[in-house]
mmCIF file of C-alpha atoms in Angstrom:
data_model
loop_
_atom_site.group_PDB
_atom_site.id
_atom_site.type_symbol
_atom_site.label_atom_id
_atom_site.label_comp_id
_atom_site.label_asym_id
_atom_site.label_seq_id
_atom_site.Cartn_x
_atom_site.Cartn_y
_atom_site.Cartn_z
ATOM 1 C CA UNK A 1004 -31.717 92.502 -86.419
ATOM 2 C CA UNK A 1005 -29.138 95.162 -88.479
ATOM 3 C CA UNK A 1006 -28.600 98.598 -87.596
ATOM 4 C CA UNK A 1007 -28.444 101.104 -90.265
ATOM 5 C CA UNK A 1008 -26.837 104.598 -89.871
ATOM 6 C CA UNK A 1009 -25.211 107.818 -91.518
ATOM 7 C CA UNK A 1010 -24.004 111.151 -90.014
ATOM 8 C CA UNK A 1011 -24.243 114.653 -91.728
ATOM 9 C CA UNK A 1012 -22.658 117.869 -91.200
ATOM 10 C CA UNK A 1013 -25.416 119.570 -92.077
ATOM 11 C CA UNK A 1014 -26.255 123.271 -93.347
ATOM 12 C CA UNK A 1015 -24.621 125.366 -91.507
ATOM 13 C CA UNK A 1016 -21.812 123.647 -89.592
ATOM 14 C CA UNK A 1017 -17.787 123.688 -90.963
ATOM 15 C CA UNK A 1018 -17.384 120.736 -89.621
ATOM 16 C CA UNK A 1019 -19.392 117.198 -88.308
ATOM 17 C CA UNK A 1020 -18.460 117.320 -84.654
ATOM 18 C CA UNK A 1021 -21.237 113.723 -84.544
ATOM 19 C CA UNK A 1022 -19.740 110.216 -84.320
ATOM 20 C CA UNK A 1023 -21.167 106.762 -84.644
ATOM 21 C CA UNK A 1024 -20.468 103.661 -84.353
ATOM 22 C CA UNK A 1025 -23.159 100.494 -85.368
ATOM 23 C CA UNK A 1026 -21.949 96.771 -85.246
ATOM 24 C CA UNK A 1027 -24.548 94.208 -85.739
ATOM 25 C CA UNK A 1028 -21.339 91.435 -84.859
ATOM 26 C CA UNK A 1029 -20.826 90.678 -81.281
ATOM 27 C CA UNK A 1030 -18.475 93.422 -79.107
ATOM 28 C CA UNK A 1031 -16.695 91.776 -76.580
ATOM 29 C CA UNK A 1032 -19.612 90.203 -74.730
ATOM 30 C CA UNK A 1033 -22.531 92.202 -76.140
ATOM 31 C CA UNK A 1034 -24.206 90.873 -78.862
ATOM 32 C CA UNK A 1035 -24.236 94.004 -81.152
ATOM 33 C CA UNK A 1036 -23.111 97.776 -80.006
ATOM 34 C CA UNK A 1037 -24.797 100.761 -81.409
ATOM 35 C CA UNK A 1038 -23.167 104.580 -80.691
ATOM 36 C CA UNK A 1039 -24.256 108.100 -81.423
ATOM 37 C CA UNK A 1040 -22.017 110.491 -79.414
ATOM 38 C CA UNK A 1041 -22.452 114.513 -80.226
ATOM 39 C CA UNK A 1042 -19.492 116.210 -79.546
ATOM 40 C CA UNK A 1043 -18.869 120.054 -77.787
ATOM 41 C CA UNK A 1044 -15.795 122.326 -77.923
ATOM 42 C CA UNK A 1045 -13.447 124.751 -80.039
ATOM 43 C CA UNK A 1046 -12.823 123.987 -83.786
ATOM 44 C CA UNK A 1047 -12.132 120.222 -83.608
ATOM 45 C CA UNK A 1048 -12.619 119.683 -80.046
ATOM 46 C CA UNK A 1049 -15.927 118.626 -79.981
ATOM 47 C CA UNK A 1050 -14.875 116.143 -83.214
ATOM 48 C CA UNK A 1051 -12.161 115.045 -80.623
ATOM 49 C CA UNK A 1052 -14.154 114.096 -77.988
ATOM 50 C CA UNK A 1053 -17.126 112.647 -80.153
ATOM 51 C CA UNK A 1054 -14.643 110.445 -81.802
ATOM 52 C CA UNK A 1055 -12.058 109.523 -79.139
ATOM 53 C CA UNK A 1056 -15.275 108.895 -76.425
ATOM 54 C CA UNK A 1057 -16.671 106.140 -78.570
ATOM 55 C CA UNK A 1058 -13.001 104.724 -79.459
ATOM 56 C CA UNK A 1059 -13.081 103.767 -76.008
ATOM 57 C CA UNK A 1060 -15.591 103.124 -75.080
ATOM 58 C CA UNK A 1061 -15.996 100.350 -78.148
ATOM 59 C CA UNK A 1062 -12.092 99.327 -76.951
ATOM 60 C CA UNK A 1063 -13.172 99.122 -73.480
ATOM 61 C CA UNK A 1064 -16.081 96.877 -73.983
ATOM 62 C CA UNK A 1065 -14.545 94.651 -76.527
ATOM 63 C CA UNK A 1066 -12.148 93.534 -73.530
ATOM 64 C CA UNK A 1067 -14.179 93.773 -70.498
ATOM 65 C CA UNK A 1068 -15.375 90.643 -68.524
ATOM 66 C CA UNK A 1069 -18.046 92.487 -66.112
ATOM 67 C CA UNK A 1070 -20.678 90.042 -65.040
ATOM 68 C CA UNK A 1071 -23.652 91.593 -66.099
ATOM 69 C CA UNK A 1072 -24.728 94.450 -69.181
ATOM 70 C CA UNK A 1073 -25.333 97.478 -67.322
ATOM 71 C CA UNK A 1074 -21.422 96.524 -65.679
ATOM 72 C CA UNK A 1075 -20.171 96.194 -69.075
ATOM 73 C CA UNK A 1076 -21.873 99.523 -70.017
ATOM 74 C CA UNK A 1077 -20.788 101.259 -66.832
ATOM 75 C CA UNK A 1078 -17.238 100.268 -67.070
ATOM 76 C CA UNK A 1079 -16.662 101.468 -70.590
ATOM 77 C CA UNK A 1080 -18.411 104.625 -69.981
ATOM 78 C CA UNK A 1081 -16.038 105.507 -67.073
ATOM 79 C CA UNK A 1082 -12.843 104.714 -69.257
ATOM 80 C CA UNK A 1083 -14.541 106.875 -72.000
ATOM 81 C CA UNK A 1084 -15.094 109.721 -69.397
ATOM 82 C CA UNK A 1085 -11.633 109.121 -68.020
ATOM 83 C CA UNK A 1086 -9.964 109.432 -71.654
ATOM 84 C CA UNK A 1087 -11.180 112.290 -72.908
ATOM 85 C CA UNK A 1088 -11.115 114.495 -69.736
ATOM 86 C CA UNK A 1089 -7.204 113.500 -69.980
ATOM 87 C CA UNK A 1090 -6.706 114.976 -73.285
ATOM 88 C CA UNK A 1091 -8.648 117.971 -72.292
ATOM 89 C CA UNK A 1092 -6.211 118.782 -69.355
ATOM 90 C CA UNK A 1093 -3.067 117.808 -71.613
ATOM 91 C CA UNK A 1094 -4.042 119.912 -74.750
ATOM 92 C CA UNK A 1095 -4.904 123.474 -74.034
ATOM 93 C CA UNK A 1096 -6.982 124.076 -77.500
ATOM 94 C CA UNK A 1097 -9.113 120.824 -76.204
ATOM 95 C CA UNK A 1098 -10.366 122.631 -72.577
ATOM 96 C CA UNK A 1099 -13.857 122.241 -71.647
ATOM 97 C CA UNK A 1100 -14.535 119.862 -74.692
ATOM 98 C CA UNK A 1101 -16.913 117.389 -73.854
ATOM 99 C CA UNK A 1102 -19.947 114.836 -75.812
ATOM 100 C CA UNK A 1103 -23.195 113.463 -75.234
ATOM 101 C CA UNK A 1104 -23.246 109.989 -75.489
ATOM 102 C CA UNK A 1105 -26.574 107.495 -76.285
ATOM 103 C CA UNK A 1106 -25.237 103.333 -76.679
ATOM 104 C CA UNK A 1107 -27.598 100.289 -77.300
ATOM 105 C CA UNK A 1108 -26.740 96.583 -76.864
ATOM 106 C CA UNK A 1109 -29.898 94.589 -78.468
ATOM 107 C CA UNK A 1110 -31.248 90.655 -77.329
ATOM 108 C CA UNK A 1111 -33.724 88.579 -79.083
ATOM 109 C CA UNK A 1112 -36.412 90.129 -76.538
ATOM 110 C CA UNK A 1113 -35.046 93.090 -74.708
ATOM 111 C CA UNK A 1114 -32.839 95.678 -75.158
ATOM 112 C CA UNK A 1115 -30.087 97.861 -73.062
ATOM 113 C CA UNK A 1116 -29.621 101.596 -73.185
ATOM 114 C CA UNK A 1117 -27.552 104.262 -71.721
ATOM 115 C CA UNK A 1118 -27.331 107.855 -72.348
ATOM 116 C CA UNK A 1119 -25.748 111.332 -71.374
ATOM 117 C CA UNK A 1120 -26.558 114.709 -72.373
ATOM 118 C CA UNK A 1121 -29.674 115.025 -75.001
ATOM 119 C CA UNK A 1122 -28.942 112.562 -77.669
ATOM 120 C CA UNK A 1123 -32.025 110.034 -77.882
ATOM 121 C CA UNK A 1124 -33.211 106.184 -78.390
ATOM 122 C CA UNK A 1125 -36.604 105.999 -79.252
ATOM 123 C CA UNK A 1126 -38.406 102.785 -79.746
ATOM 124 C CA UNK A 1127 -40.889 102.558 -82.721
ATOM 125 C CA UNK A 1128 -44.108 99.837 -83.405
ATOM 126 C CA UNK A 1129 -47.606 100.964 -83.287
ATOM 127 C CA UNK A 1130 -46.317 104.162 -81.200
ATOM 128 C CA UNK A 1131 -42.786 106.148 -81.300
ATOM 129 C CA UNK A 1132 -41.850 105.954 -78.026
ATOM 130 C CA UNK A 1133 -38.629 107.977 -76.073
ATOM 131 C CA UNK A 1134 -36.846 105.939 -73.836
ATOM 132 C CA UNK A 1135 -33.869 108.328 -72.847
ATOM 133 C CA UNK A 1136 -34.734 111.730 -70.792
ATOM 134 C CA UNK A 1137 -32.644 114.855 -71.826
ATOM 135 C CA UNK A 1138 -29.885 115.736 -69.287
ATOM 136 C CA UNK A 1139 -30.857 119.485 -69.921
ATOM 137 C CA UNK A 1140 -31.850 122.931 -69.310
ATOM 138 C CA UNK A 1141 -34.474 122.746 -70.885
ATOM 139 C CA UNK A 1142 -35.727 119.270 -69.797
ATOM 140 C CA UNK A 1143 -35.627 120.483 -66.175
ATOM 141 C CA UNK A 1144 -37.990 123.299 -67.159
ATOM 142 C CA UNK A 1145 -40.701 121.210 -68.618
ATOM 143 C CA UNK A 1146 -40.115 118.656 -65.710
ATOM 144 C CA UNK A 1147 -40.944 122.034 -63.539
ATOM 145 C CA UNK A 1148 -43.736 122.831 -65.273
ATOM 146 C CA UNK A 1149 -42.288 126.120 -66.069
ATOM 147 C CA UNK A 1150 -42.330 125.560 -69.919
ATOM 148 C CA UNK A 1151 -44.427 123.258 -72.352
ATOM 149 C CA UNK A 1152 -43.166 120.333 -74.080
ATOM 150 C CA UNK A 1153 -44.090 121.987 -77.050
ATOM 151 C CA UNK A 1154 -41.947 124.675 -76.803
ATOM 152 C CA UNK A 1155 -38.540 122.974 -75.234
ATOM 153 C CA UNK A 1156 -37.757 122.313 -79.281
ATOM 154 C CA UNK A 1157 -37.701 126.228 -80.316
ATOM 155 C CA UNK A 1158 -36.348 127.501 -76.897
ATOM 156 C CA UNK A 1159 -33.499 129.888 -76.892
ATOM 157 C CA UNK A 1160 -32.018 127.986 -74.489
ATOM 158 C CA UNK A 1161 -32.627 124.159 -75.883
ATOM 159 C CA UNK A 1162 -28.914 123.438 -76.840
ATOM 160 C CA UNK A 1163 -27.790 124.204 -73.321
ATOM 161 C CA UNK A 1164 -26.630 120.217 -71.622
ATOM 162 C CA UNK A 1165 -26.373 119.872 -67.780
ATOM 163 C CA UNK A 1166 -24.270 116.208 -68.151
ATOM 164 C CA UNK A 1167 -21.876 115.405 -70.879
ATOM 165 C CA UNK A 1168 -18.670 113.096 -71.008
ATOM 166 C CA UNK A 1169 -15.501 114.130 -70.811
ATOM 167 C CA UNK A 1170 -16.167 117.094 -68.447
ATOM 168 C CA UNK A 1171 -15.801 116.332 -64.972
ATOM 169 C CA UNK A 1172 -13.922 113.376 -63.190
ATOM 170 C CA UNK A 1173 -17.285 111.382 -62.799
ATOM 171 C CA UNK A 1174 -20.074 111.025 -65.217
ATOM 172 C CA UNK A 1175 -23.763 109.843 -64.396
ATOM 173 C CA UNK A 1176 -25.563 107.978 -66.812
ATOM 174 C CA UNK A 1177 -28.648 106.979 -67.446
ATOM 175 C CA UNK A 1178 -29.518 102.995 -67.759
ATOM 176 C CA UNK A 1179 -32.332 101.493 -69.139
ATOM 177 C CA UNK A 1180 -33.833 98.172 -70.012
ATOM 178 C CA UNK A 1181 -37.148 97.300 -72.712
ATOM 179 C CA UNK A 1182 -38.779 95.007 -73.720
ATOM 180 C CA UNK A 1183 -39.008 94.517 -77.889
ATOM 181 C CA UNK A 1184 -42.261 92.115 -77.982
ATOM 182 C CA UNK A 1185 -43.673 92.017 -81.144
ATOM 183 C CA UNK A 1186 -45.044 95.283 -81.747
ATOM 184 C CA UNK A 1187 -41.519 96.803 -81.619
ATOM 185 C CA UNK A 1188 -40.180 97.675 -85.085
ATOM 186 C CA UNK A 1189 -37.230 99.654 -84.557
ATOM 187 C CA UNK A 1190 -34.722 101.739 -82.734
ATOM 188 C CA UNK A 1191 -33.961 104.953 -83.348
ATOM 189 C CA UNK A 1192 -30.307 106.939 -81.964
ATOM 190 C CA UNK A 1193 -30.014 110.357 -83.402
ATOM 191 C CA UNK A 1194 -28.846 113.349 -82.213
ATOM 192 C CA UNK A 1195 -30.471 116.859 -81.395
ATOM 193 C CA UNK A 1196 -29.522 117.772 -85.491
ATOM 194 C CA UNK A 1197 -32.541 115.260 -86.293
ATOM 195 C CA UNK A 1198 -34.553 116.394 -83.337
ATOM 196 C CA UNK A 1199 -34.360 120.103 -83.464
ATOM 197 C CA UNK A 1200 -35.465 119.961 -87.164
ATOM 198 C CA UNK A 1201 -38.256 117.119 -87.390
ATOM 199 C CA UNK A 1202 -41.089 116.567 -85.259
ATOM 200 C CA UNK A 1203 -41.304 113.019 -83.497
ATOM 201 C CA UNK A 1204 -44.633 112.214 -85.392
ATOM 202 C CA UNK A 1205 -43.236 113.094 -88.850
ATOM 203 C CA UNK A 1206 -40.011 111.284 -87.750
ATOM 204 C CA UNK A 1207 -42.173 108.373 -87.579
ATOM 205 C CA UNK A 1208 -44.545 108.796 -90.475
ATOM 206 C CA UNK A 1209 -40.942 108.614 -92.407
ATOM 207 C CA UNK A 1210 -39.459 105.298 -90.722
ATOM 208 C CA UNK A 1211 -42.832 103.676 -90.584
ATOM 209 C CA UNK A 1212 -42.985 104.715 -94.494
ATOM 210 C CA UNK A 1213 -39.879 102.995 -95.478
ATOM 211 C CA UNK A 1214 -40.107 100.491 -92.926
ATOM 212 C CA UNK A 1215 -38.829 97.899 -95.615
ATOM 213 C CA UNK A 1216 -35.957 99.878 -96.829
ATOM 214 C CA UNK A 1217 -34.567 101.236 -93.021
ATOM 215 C CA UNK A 1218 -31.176 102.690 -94.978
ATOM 216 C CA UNK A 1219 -33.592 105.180 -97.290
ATOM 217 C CA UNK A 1220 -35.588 106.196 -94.273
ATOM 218 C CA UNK A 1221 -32.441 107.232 -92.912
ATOM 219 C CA UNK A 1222 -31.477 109.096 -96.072
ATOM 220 C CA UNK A 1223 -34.831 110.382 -95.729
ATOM 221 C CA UNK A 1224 -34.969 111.682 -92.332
ATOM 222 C CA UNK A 1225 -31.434 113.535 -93.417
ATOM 223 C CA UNK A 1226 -32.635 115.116 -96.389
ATOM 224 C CA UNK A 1227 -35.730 116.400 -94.311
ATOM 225 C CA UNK A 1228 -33.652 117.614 -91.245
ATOM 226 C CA UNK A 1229 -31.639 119.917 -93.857
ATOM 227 C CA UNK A 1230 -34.724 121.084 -95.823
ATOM 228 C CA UNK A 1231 -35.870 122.443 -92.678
ATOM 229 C CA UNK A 1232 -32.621 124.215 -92.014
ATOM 230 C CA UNK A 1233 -30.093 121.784 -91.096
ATOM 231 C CA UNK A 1234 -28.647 124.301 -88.562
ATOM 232 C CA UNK A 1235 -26.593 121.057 -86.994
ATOM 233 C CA UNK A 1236 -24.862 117.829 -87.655
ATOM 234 C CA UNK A 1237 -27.470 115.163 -87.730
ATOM 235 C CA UNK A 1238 -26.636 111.650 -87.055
ATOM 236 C CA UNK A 1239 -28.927 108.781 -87.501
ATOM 237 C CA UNK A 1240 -28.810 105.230 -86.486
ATOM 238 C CA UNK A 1241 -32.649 102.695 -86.999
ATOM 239 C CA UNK A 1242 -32.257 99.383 -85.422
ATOM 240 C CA UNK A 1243 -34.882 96.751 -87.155
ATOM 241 C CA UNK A 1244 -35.379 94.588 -84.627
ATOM 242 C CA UNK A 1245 -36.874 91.703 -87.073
ATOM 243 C CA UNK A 1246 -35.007 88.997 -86.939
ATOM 244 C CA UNK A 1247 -33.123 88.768 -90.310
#
């Protein structure tokens, strides 16, 4: 398997407040580690917590000896948490910063996933598939029945989070664990710049396109994202979970 990635700023944005982080080489005990973190806050804050949230995560891991995956996972993400909330209270221009946060660890037959906030893993074969659920606003009100799914992406209100990292002295996460049998293709990270922009079935009409080239259908799924406005930093990482 290889993971292929870039991040954008995008149209509109000064700055890429996105981070990622893809190693197909083992991390500590995982066999691979795959990041997209989206980060929130004043002029560089959000770039701040993207960037120092994954640096410890990825630290974190590479020395922890938890028994299990979802330990490993759990561990890290509480020393991520635990980092950046301390640089928010020390720096004054960093208050109320925060990031979403989506990681994947990936075995011959099965992969792990965690996520905060509304950064997403999908898994592609015959289907696309989401595996993560949105931690916000907007995701409640669908789950409420008081919107439709159709209309969470163009909602006034879509870019509103109710769990992030970095923002309050615990963090829940979500954990889950799939099964790649042989219909599974790919993994997708990306963040809510992707999302926002490109419909899920043209998202994969494009991977399953250049399902031999991965890198181009990332390029791809880029270019699109910023012909259709690019009004956010779009980061992309597709797992092919063929075995190389």
């Amino acid at each position: 398997m290889k993971g292929y990635s870039t991040t954008d700023k995008g149209k509109t944005r000064d700055i890429n407040q996105d981070y990622i982080y893809s190693s197909d080489e083992p991390v500590g005990l995982l066999p691979n580690l795959y990041i997209v973190a989206d980060g929130m806050g004043g002029y560089n804050a959000g770039d701040f917590a993207s960037r120092c949230s994954v640096d410890a995560f990825v630290d974190e891991v590479r020395k922890n000896k938890q028994p299990t995956v979802i330990s490993t996972l759990s561990e890290a993400l509480r020393t991520a948490n635990t980092t950046v909330l301390r640089y928010a209270r020390e720096n004054e221009e960093m208050t109320g910063m925060g990031t979403t946060f989506v990681a994947a660890t990936v075995f011959p037959d099965r992969a792990y996933v965690m996520n905060v906030g509304d950064s997403r893993l999908y898994l592609l074969g015959d289907e696309m598939k989401q595996i993560t659920v949105d931690h916000s606003y907007v995701e409640e009100m669908v789950r409420k029945g008081e919107i439709q799914r159709k209309d969470a992406r163009i909602h006034p209100k879509k870019n509103v989070i109710t769990r992030a990292v970095g923002v309050e002295e615990n963090v829940e996460a979500d954990f889950y664990e799939i099964e790649t049998d042989h219909d599974s293709e790919f993994l997708l990270l990306c963040t809510d710049g992707l999302t926002n922009m490109v419909e899920d079935d043209e998202i994969r009409h494009m991977v399953k396109k250049y399902a031999k080239e991965p890198q181009n259908a990332v390029q791809k799924l880029v270019k699109r994202a910023n012909e259709y406005g690019g009004k956010d930093n779009i980061s992309i990482i597709i797992i092919s979970l063929k075995q190389e």
